[in-house]
Amino acid sequence: MTDQPRRVPEHVLRAGAAAAASSALVKAVRAAESSATMPDPARGQLWRSCWEDITQLVLVLRVSQAGIAVVAPVTTDPPAADDTSAVLGPDLTVLEQPATVWGGLAVGVPLVVFDLAISDIAATVVDAVERVAAGHRTGVLPAGVSVGAPVMSAFDQAAEVRAELADNLEFLGQAAWAPQGSGSAPRPLRELLQSPPDLPALKDALGLGLPAVIDIVMSRRPVTPVQAAAVAAVTGLTAEQVLSAVSPLPAELVSELDRPRWRRALRARRRAGEPEAATRLAVAYGVLALAARQTGAVSTPSWPQRIRQYMAASPLGESAQ
Amino acid sequence: MTPYAELHANGQFGEAGYNLLFELTRQELRLFPSLQPATGGDNAIWDVVGDFLVERGRGVSTMLLTSASDDESVGRLLRKSLRNWLIDRVRRTSRGALRRRLTRLISEDERFEAVPEGQPGAGRWRLAGTAGPPTGPPFATLRAAAWGIRDVRIPPWNSEERRAPIADEPSLQRIMFAVLTEAGGSLEPETVVAVFADRFPHALDPAEVPLTNEATEVADGLEASDPAQAVVDMERDDDSARCAEDIYAHLSAEERRLLPQLHGTVREQMRATGLRKSQTYLHIKALRERLHALLGDEEDRGMMASELLRLCGGPVDGVPDSRGDVPSLPGSR
């Protein structure tokens, strides 16, 4: 791109102004972004969901006990639908724009992908979305709700959109940041090493101080994938072994950090280029270390309290050091 | 302000957003030669930007405001929307070209006619000399009639031509005759266009994306084969080889990469497309449909498939000589 902005022709400015999103939506998004707390997802809510470089507007159909919400992708561009999709008229949502809810693609996704609660949709409309997705066409659909046309060919644009959405939802459904095996027996790094670790070499490779390196060797501190590769190069282990050799995280702590209420604070702690998973890991182990220091207290703080304490006590960005 | 901040402040693009859109449009248009403005310069690009905003702008602004979480995702999502719209534009212009081609066929072939003014169904198409009423048989019936025509010939296509021919004149005539006979009356032209579009998906799909350098080299290599290879080639069935080369010319660069993986594992196919599972599956399905349309039910299709695979750089031995192979058969879609 050139450094100098181009002069935008009048006819483009007019077209752009006519294409503005609804003021109701702008207000809703601003309100959600400035809200002090983010709720847990609930049926009928429109959410922005994202993980890594995949982002998707979704409608929550139901939330299960296990921290999983079943969602359907929602699109306003391109104008496409299939015969398991409900097309909602402009009056039915804050989008004030025809929107396709791809009920046939509904899947369960972990709470960790929920980012921004934008608005609610009427229960009767959500019911209709589910009926359309299930192929139950009996009964009258609410005013403003219609059913998409069947996809006739692989060359139909709706087929391409549907495939991309299915891939997005599958990716979001697999979002995870806690080491596999969290909640099971630990496999500390020092036990995997055949000989005493070369601490100076690890210091150099990781660019960390000795206490931080010892914490990593003792599996008291998490490692990012990049750090795991550096440790692997020094120790002769594989990066996968290094990544697996961390203390388990309590499942309750992982579930708590998955809740949308923490996401903004976690995102604020990310350093440029750092994956969200690495930030979450660092915070989780920081909270765990704090909890270890608090053992023996008369009343054990809850995980939300400990997370708040840790966030308050640890300056932004420290987690990634 | 950045494009993301502009959208959140006003729900629409500002100076940064328009400039981003301009740059993305300039880049994406390179992928669609048939859509490139006849005249160069910024004004022509801005015109395309304006058309995009008129046709898709509101949905795109809404999508960006609800889905993008930062400037990086604004750029990524906007590029995707723009590309979808350009593909749709190519398909619309291709459909227009297909309709013009069929209109010409109706007017030039004395076996067909447009229903004259003053008669029921004026403007519809029917067999000449019949007085069949306006009719509307199920699409599947007409489709079956179109696909029932065998030995459809696809003329050679020089990729430098703007648009690939869908099929040779006699093939189009035979299909039109079969479809109008099956209709038993007059059909809306748009219905007939839809049947032909289904029968010849390569006529609508934007396989106009320029070949990558790699693919161009493969194509160049075909013409520069050594004399020994030329003798071997002559021993092949000439028709099969020529047909395969014509079909090869109709395939996009991605399809040429994907074709040798048609029977590969999902992982191999995903590697060829660079996409995830569902999109890769769709591309495989589309390629099968396109091959079916292009190869048809030729008796020597097995040989053509082998030749096509060779052109695409795949192992010829890996092509089973089976009618259920490379192209899917009618009804299997």
PDB file of C-alpha atoms in Angstrom, chain A residues 28-266:
ATOM      1  CA  ALA A  28     -24.814  -2.744  21.015  1.00  0.00           C
ATOM      2  CA  VAL A  29     -21.227  -3.567  20.086  1.00  0.00           C
ATOM      3  CA  ARG A  30     -19.873  -0.497  21.871  1.00  0.00           C
ATOM      4  CA  ALA A  31     -21.925  -1.313  24.975  1.00  0.00           C
ATOM      5  CA  ALA A  32     -20.724  -4.899  24.977  1.00  0.00           C
ATOM      6  CA  GLU A  33     -17.094  -3.880  24.567  1.00  0.00           C
ATOM      7  CA  SER A  34     -17.255  -1.348  27.353  1.00  0.00           C
ATOM      8  CA  SER A  35     -19.234  -3.552  29.708  1.00  0.00           C
ATOM      9  CA  ALA A  36     -17.481  -4.224  33.009  1.00  0.00           C
ATOM     10  CA  THR A  37     -18.347  -7.909  32.868  1.00  0.00           C
ATOM     11  CA  MET A  38     -19.019 -10.397  30.138  1.00  0.00           C
ATOM     12  CA  PRO A  39     -21.805 -12.908  30.840  1.00  0.00           C
ATOM     13  CA  ASP A  40     -21.617 -16.633  30.260  1.00  0.00           C
ATOM     14  CA  PRO A  41     -23.296 -17.650  27.017  1.00  0.00           C
ATOM     15  CA  ALA A  42     -26.989 -18.505  27.157  1.00  0.00           C
ATOM     16  CA  ARG A  43     -29.597 -19.673  24.685  1.00  0.00           C
ATOM     17  CA  GLY A  44     -30.691 -17.033  22.236  1.00  0.00           C
ATOM     18  CA  GLN A  45     -27.604 -14.839  22.474  1.00  0.00           C
ATOM     19  CA  LEU A  46     -25.622 -13.625  19.490  1.00  0.00           C
ATOM     20  CA  TRP A  47     -21.887 -13.827  20.179  1.00  0.00           C
ATOM     21  CA  ARG A  48     -18.678 -13.047  18.444  1.00  0.00           C
ATOM     22  CA  SER A  49     -16.568 -16.158  18.859  1.00  0.00           C
ATOM     23  CA  CYS A  50     -12.918 -16.420  17.974  1.00  0.00           C
ATOM     24  CA  TRP A  51      -9.830 -18.520  18.449  1.00  0.00           C
ATOM     25  CA  GLU A  52      -6.474 -17.794  16.862  1.00  0.00           C
ATOM     26  CA  ASP A  53      -7.234 -16.436  13.387  1.00  0.00           C
ATOM     27  CA  ILE A  54     -10.769 -17.803  13.110  1.00  0.00           C
ATOM     28  CA  THR A  55     -13.618 -15.510  14.060  1.00  0.00           C
ATOM     29  CA  GLN A  56     -17.317 -16.192  13.641  1.00  0.00           C
ATOM     30  CA  LEU A  57     -20.644 -14.681  14.636  1.00  0.00           C
ATOM     31  CA  VAL A  58     -22.753 -17.398  16.288  1.00  0.00           C
ATOM     32  CA  LEU A  59     -26.170 -17.908  17.850  1.00  0.00           C
ATOM     33  CA  VAL A  60     -26.198 -19.908  21.085  1.00  0.00           C
ATOM     34  CA  LEU A  61     -28.763 -22.706  20.922  1.00  0.00           C
ATOM     35  CA  ARG A  62     -28.025 -24.327  24.286  1.00  0.00           C
ATOM     36  CA  VAL A  63     -25.345 -24.638  26.932  1.00  0.00           C
ATOM     37  CA  SER A  64     -24.406 -27.988  28.407  1.00  0.00           C
ATOM     38  CA  GLN A  65     -23.050 -28.739  31.844  1.00  0.00           C
ATOM     39  CA  ALA A  66     -19.577 -29.516  30.622  1.00  0.00           C
ATOM     40  CA  GLY A  67     -18.635 -25.990  29.582  1.00  0.00           C
ATOM     41  CA  ILE A  68     -19.768 -26.599  26.036  1.00  0.00           C
ATOM     42  CA  ALA A  69     -22.282 -24.448  24.170  1.00  0.00           C
ATOM     43  CA  VAL A  70     -24.032 -25.592  21.024  1.00  0.00           C
ATOM     44  CA  VAL A  71     -23.945 -22.768  18.507  1.00  0.00           C
ATOM     45  CA  ALA A  72     -24.983 -22.122  14.915  1.00  0.00           C
ATOM     46  CA  PRO A  73     -22.974 -19.805  12.681  1.00  0.00           C
ATOM     47  CA  VAL A  74     -24.656 -16.592  11.559  1.00  0.00           C
ATOM     48  CA  THR A  75     -23.761 -14.729   8.376  1.00  0.00           C
ATOM     49  CA  THR A  76     -24.769 -11.488   6.711  1.00  0.00           C
ATOM     50  CA  ASP A  77     -22.300 -11.727   3.843  1.00  0.00           C
ATOM     51  CA  PRO A  78     -22.389 -13.247   1.331  1.00  0.00           C
ATOM     52  CA  PRO A  79     -26.178 -13.571   1.044  1.00  0.00           C
ATOM     53  CA  ALA A  80     -26.306 -17.365   1.060  1.00  0.00           C
ATOM     54  CA  ALA A  81     -28.229 -20.116   2.825  1.00  0.00           C
ATOM     55  CA  ASP A  82     -29.111 -23.785   2.545  1.00  0.00           C
ATOM     56  CA  ASP A  83     -32.301 -25.638   3.320  1.00  0.00           C
ATOM     57  CA  THR A  84     -31.337 -26.222   6.957  1.00  0.00           C
ATOM     58  CA  SER A  85     -30.795 -22.496   7.455  1.00  0.00           C
ATOM     59  CA  ALA A  86     -33.257 -19.952   8.741  1.00  0.00           C
ATOM     60  CA  VAL A  87     -33.042 -16.561   7.094  1.00  0.00           C
ATOM     61  CA  LEU A  88     -34.015 -13.880   9.606  1.00  0.00           C
ATOM     62  CA  GLY A  89     -35.490 -10.628   8.411  1.00  0.00           C
ATOM     63  CA  PRO A  90     -33.953  -7.254   9.330  1.00  0.00           C
ATOM     64  CA  ASP A  91     -36.562  -6.606  12.038  1.00  0.00           C
ATOM     65  CA  LEU A  92     -35.723  -9.733  14.003  1.00  0.00           C
ATOM     66  CA  THR A  93     -32.195  -8.908  15.137  1.00  0.00           C
ATOM     67  CA  VAL A  94     -30.102  -5.968  16.154  1.00  0.00           C
ATOM     68  CA  LEU A  95     -28.200  -6.502  12.909  1.00  0.00           C
ATOM     69  CA  GLU A  96     -31.149  -4.846  11.076  1.00  0.00           C
ATOM     70  CA  GLN A  97     -29.973  -6.766   8.054  1.00  0.00           C
ATOM     71  CA  PRO A  98     -31.040 -10.141   6.619  1.00  0.00           C
ATOM     72  CA  ALA A  99     -29.053 -12.781   8.467  1.00  0.00           C
ATOM     73  CA  THR A 100     -28.661 -16.496   7.814  1.00  0.00           C
ATOM     74  CA  VAL A 101     -28.532 -18.799  10.821  1.00  0.00           C
ATOM     75  CA  TRP A 102     -26.970 -22.053   9.611  1.00  0.00           C
ATOM     76  CA  GLY A 103     -28.767 -24.323  12.064  1.00  0.00           C
ATOM     77  CA  GLY A 104     -27.734 -27.443  10.179  1.00  0.00           C
ATOM     78  CA  LEU A 105     -24.106 -26.706  11.057  1.00  0.00           C
ATOM     79  CA  ALA A 106     -24.705 -26.336  14.806  1.00  0.00           C
ATOM     80  CA  VAL A 107     -21.956 -27.902  16.935  1.00  0.00           C
ATOM     81  CA  GLY A 108     -20.678 -27.719  20.471  1.00  0.00           C
ATOM     82  CA  VAL A 109     -17.807 -25.331  21.155  1.00  0.00           C
ATOM     83  CA  PRO A 110     -15.936 -24.703  24.405  1.00  0.00           C
ATOM     84  CA  LEU A 111     -16.672 -21.520  26.347  1.00  0.00           C
ATOM     85  CA  VAL A 112     -13.116 -20.347  25.723  1.00  0.00           C
ATOM     86  CA  VAL A 113     -14.030 -19.193  22.205  1.00  0.00           C
ATOM     87  CA  PHE A 114     -16.797 -16.814  23.327  1.00  0.00           C
ATOM     88  CA  ASP A 115     -15.571 -13.276  22.985  1.00  0.00           C
ATOM     89  CA  LEU A 116     -18.320 -10.664  22.836  1.00  0.00           C
ATOM     90  CA  ALA A 117     -22.011 -10.951  23.709  1.00  0.00           C
ATOM     91  CA  ILE A 118     -23.698  -8.703  21.181  1.00  0.00           C
ATOM     92  CA  SER A 119     -27.436  -9.139  21.566  1.00  0.00           C
ATOM     93  CA  ASP A 120     -30.350 -11.475  22.200  1.00  0.00           C
ATOM     94  CA  ILE A 121     -32.778 -13.032  19.755  1.00  0.00           C
ATOM     95  CA  ALA A 122     -36.424 -13.786  20.615  1.00  0.00           C
ATOM     96  CA  ALA A 123     -37.074 -17.298  21.916  1.00  0.00           C
ATOM     97  CA  THR A 124     -39.690 -17.952  19.236  1.00  0.00           C
ATOM     98  CA  VAL A 125     -37.117 -17.214  16.552  1.00  0.00           C
ATOM     99  CA  VAL A 126     -34.533 -19.505  18.162  1.00  0.00           C
ATOM    100  CA  ASP A 127     -37.170 -22.240  18.307  1.00  0.00           C
ATOM    101  CA  ALA A 128     -37.826 -21.687  14.612  1.00  0.00           C
ATOM    102  CA  VAL A 129     -34.111 -21.929  13.825  1.00  0.00           C
ATOM    103  CA  GLU A 130     -34.008 -25.336  15.503  1.00  0.00           C
ATOM    104  CA  ARG A 131     -37.128 -26.540  13.744  1.00  0.00           C
ATOM    105  CA  VAL A 132     -35.773 -25.541  10.355  1.00  0.00           C
ATOM    106  CA  ALA A 133     -32.438 -27.213  11.099  1.00  0.00           C
ATOM    107  CA  ALA A 134     -34.201 -30.416  12.072  1.00  0.00           C
ATOM    108  CA  GLY A 135     -36.239 -30.362   8.883  1.00  0.00           C
ATOM    109  CA  HIS A 136     -39.526 -29.931  10.745  1.00  0.00           C
ATOM    110  CA  ARG A 137     -41.432 -27.644   8.431  1.00  0.00           C
ATOM    111  CA  THR A 138     -44.802 -28.260  10.009  1.00  0.00           C
ATOM    112  CA  GLY A 139     -46.303 -25.258  11.705  1.00  0.00           C
ATOM    113  CA  VAL A 140     -45.985 -21.645  10.796  1.00  0.00           C
ATOM    114  CA  LEU A 141     -42.637 -19.930  11.111  1.00  0.00           C
ATOM    115  CA  PRO A 142     -42.591 -16.558  12.884  1.00  0.00           C
ATOM    116  CA  ALA A 143     -43.059 -13.534  10.661  1.00  0.00           C
ATOM    117  CA  GLY A 144     -39.788 -12.566   9.040  1.00  0.00           C
ATOM    118  CA  VAL A 145     -38.282 -16.072   9.204  1.00  0.00           C
ATOM    119  CA  SER A 146     -37.841 -18.005   5.972  1.00  0.00           C
ATOM    120  CA  VAL A 147     -36.014 -21.160   4.951  1.00  0.00           C
ATOM    121  CA  GLY A 148     -33.039 -21.198   2.583  1.00  0.00           C
ATOM    122  CA  ALA A 149     -33.046 -23.067  -0.714  1.00  0.00           C
ATOM    123  CA  PRO A 150     -31.362 -26.454  -1.114  1.00  0.00           C
ATOM    124  CA  VAL A 151     -27.794 -26.400  -2.384  1.00  0.00           C
ATOM    125  CA  MET A 152     -27.977 -27.988  -5.828  1.00  0.00           C
ATOM    126  CA  SER A 153     -24.368 -28.103  -6.828  1.00  0.00           C
ATOM    127  CA  ALA A 154     -20.827 -27.950  -5.553  1.00  0.00           C
ATOM    128  CA  PHE A 155     -20.536 -24.810  -7.665  1.00  0.00           C
ATOM    129  CA  ASP A 156     -23.287 -23.068  -5.704  1.00  0.00           C
ATOM    130  CA  GLN A 157     -21.805 -20.234  -3.658  1.00  0.00           C
ATOM    131  CA  ALA A 158     -23.837 -21.460  -0.689  1.00  0.00           C
ATOM    132  CA  ALA A 159     -21.891 -24.736  -0.843  1.00  0.00           C
ATOM    133  CA  GLU A 160     -18.598 -22.881  -0.545  1.00  0.00           C
ATOM    134  CA  VAL A 161     -19.866 -20.717   2.306  1.00  0.00           C
ATOM    135  CA  ARG A 162     -21.262 -23.746   4.114  1.00  0.00           C
ATOM    136  CA  ALA A 163     -17.995 -25.657   3.810  1.00  0.00           C
ATOM    137  CA  GLU A 164     -16.007 -22.736   5.158  1.00  0.00           C
ATOM    138  CA  LEU A 165     -18.400 -22.303   8.071  1.00  0.00           C
ATOM    139  CA  ALA A 166     -18.218 -26.018   8.859  1.00  0.00           C
ATOM    140  CA  ASP A 167     -14.430 -25.772   8.953  1.00  0.00           C
ATOM    141  CA  ASN A 168     -14.590 -22.680  11.154  1.00  0.00           C
ATOM    142  CA  LEU A 169     -16.943 -24.353  13.604  1.00  0.00           C
ATOM    143  CA  GLU A 170     -14.836 -27.489  13.714  1.00  0.00           C
ATOM    144  CA  PHE A 171     -11.761 -25.395  14.476  1.00  0.00           C
ATOM    145  CA  LEU A 172     -13.542 -23.445  17.189  1.00  0.00           C
ATOM    146  CA  GLY A 173     -14.873 -26.698  18.619  1.00  0.00           C
ATOM    147  CA  GLN A 174     -11.333 -27.964  19.054  1.00  0.00           C
ATOM    148  CA  ALA A 175     -10.004 -24.827  20.747  1.00  0.00           C
ATOM    149  CA  ALA A 176      -7.921 -25.765  23.781  1.00  0.00           C
ATOM    150  CA  TRP A 177      -5.040 -24.246  25.671  1.00  0.00           C
ATOM    151  CA  ALA A 178      -4.500 -26.352  28.783  1.00  0.00           C
ATOM    152  CA  PRO A 179      -1.984 -29.191  28.447  1.00  0.00           C
ATOM    153  CA  GLN A 180      -3.600 -32.510  27.741  1.00  0.00           C
ATOM    154  CA  GLY A 181      -3.694 -34.522  30.909  1.00  0.00           C
ATOM    155  CA  SER A 182      -4.533 -31.552  33.084  1.00  0.00           C
ATOM    156  CA  GLY A 183      -6.144 -33.017  36.127  1.00  0.00           C
ATOM    157  CA  SER A 184      -4.023 -36.190  35.963  1.00  0.00           C
ATOM    158  CA  ALA A 185      -0.664 -37.150  37.453  1.00  0.00           C
ATOM    159  CA  PRO A 186       2.238 -34.751  36.772  1.00  0.00           C
ATOM    160  CA  ARG A 187       5.214 -35.657  34.616  1.00  0.00           C
ATOM    161  CA  PRO A 188       7.846 -33.129  35.671  1.00  0.00           C
ATOM    162  CA  LEU A 189      10.563 -32.236  33.231  1.00  0.00           C
ATOM    163  CA  ARG A 190      13.354 -33.168  35.616  1.00  0.00           C
ATOM    164  CA  GLU A 191      12.144 -36.776  35.642  1.00  0.00           C
ATOM    165  CA  LEU A 192      12.330 -36.954  31.877  1.00  0.00           C
ATOM    166  CA  LEU A 193      15.931 -35.762  31.772  1.00  0.00           C
ATOM    167  CA  GLN A 194      18.556 -38.501  31.808  1.00  0.00           C
ATOM    168  CA  SER A 195      21.163 -36.252  33.417  1.00  0.00           C
ATOM    169  CA  PRO A 196      21.211 -33.035  35.429  1.00  0.00           C
ATOM    170  CA  PRO A 197      20.102 -30.144  33.245  1.00  0.00           C
ATOM    171  CA  ASP A 198      22.600 -27.695  31.839  1.00  0.00           C
ATOM    172  CA  LEU A 199      21.129 -24.653  33.542  1.00  0.00           C
ATOM    173  CA  PRO A 200      23.427 -22.027  31.978  1.00  0.00           C
ATOM    174  CA  ALA A 201      22.644 -23.371  28.506  1.00  0.00           C
ATOM    175  CA  LEU A 202      18.939 -23.296  29.285  1.00  0.00           C
ATOM    176  CA  LYS A 203      19.288 -19.735  30.580  1.00  0.00           C
ATOM    177  CA  ASP A 204      20.864 -18.697  27.303  1.00  0.00           C
ATOM    178  CA  ALA A 205      18.403 -20.609  25.153  1.00  0.00           C
ATOM    179  CA  LEU A 206      15.354 -19.249  26.957  1.00  0.00           C
ATOM    180  CA  GLY A 207      16.627 -15.773  27.699  1.00  0.00           C
ATOM    181  CA  LEU A 208      15.338 -16.110  31.246  1.00  0.00           C
ATOM    182  CA  GLY A 209      16.815 -15.716  34.694  1.00  0.00           C
ATOM    183  CA  LEU A 210      17.934 -18.714  36.748  1.00  0.00           C
ATOM    184  CA  PRO A 211      14.834 -18.785  39.011  1.00  0.00           C
ATOM    185  CA  ALA A 212      12.539 -18.917  35.996  1.00  0.00           C
ATOM    186  CA  VAL A 213      14.644 -21.674  34.416  1.00  0.00           C
ATOM    187  CA  ILE A 214      14.547 -23.717  37.624  1.00  0.00           C
ATOM    188  CA  ASP A 215      10.778 -23.276  37.756  1.00  0.00           C
ATOM    189  CA  ILE A 216      10.549 -24.665  34.237  1.00  0.00           C
ATOM    190  CA  VAL A 217      12.793 -27.636  35.053  1.00  0.00           C
ATOM    191  CA  MET A 218      10.728 -28.328  38.141  1.00  0.00           C
ATOM    192  CA  SER A 219       7.590 -27.985  35.985  1.00  0.00           C
ATOM    193  CA  ARG A 220       6.312 -25.213  38.190  1.00  0.00           C
ATOM    194  CA  ARG A 221       6.168 -22.844  35.274  1.00  0.00           C
ATOM    195  CA  PRO A 222       4.632 -23.461  31.858  1.00  0.00           C
ATOM    196  CA  VAL A 223       6.485 -23.281  28.606  1.00  0.00           C
ATOM    197  CA  THR A 224       5.238 -21.858  25.367  1.00  0.00           C
ATOM    198  CA  PRO A 225       5.720 -23.894  22.184  1.00  0.00           C
ATOM    199  CA  VAL A 226       8.684 -21.672  21.280  1.00  0.00           C
ATOM    200  CA  GLN A 227      10.257 -22.185  24.688  1.00  0.00           C
ATOM    201  CA  ALA A 228       9.588 -25.912  24.449  1.00  0.00           C
ATOM    202  CA  ALA A 229      11.540 -26.035  21.213  1.00  0.00           C
ATOM    203  CA  ALA A 230      14.437 -24.175  22.869  1.00  0.00           C
ATOM    204  CA  VAL A 231      14.439 -26.530  25.846  1.00  0.00           C
ATOM    205  CA  ALA A 232      14.248 -29.498  23.506  1.00  0.00           C
ATOM    206  CA  ALA A 233      17.293 -28.296  21.593  1.00  0.00           C
ATOM    207  CA  VAL A 234      19.332 -28.122  24.803  1.00  0.00           C
ATOM    208  CA  THR A 235      18.097 -31.272  26.522  1.00  0.00           C
ATOM    209  CA  GLY A 236      17.687 -33.692  23.635  1.00  0.00           C
ATOM    210  CA  LEU A 237      14.037 -34.268  24.450  1.00  0.00           C
ATOM    211  CA  THR A 238      11.361 -33.618  21.888  1.00  0.00           C
ATOM    212  CA  ALA A 239       9.342 -30.422  22.087  1.00  0.00           C
ATOM    213  CA  GLU A 240       6.252 -32.563  22.675  1.00  0.00           C
ATOM    214  CA  GLN A 241       7.890 -34.199  25.686  1.00  0.00           C
ATOM    215  CA  VAL A 242       8.785 -30.804  27.098  1.00  0.00           C
ATOM    216  CA  LEU A 243       5.260 -29.519  26.563  1.00  0.00           C
ATOM    217  CA  SER A 244       3.792 -32.570  28.236  1.00  0.00           C
ATOM    218  CA  ALA A 245       6.069 -32.248  31.261  1.00  0.00           C
ATOM    219  CA  VAL A 246       4.158 -29.574  33.050  1.00  0.00           C
ATOM    220  CA  SER A 247       2.281 -29.798  36.288  1.00  0.00           C
ATOM    221  CA  PRO A 248      -1.353 -30.547  35.689  1.00  0.00           C
ATOM    222  CA  LEU A 249      -3.810 -27.721  35.946  1.00  0.00           C
ATOM    223  CA  PRO A 250      -6.914 -28.271  38.053  1.00  0.00           C
ATOM    224  CA  ALA A 251      -9.861 -28.789  35.744  1.00  0.00           C
ATOM    225  CA  GLU A 252     -11.860 -26.262  37.764  1.00  0.00           C
ATOM    226  CA  LEU A 253      -9.232 -23.591  37.161  1.00  0.00           C
ATOM    227  CA  VAL A 254      -9.193 -24.331  33.422  1.00  0.00           C
ATOM    228  CA  SER A 255     -12.989 -24.155  33.296  1.00  0.00           C
ATOM    229  CA  GLU A 256     -13.013 -20.888  35.197  1.00  0.00           C
ATOM    230  CA  LEU A 257     -10.466 -19.280  32.895  1.00  0.00           C
ATOM    231  CA  ASP A 258     -12.483 -20.477  29.906  1.00  0.00           C
ATOM    232  CA  ARG A 259     -15.366 -18.251  30.941  1.00  0.00           C
ATOM    233  CA  PRO A 260     -15.786 -15.141  28.754  1.00  0.00           C
ATOM    234  CA  ARG A 261     -15.559 -12.861  31.799  1.00  0.00           C
ATOM    235  CA  TRP A 262     -11.759 -13.255  31.861  1.00  0.00           C
ATOM    236  CA  ARG A 263     -11.053 -12.933  28.184  1.00  0.00           C
ATOM    237  CA  ARG A 264     -10.624  -9.193  27.971  1.00  0.00           C
ATOM    238  CA  ALA A 265      -8.183  -9.140  30.892  1.00  0.00           C
ATOM    239  CA  LEU A 266      -6.282 -12.081  29.443  1.00  0.00           C
TER     240      LEU A 266
END
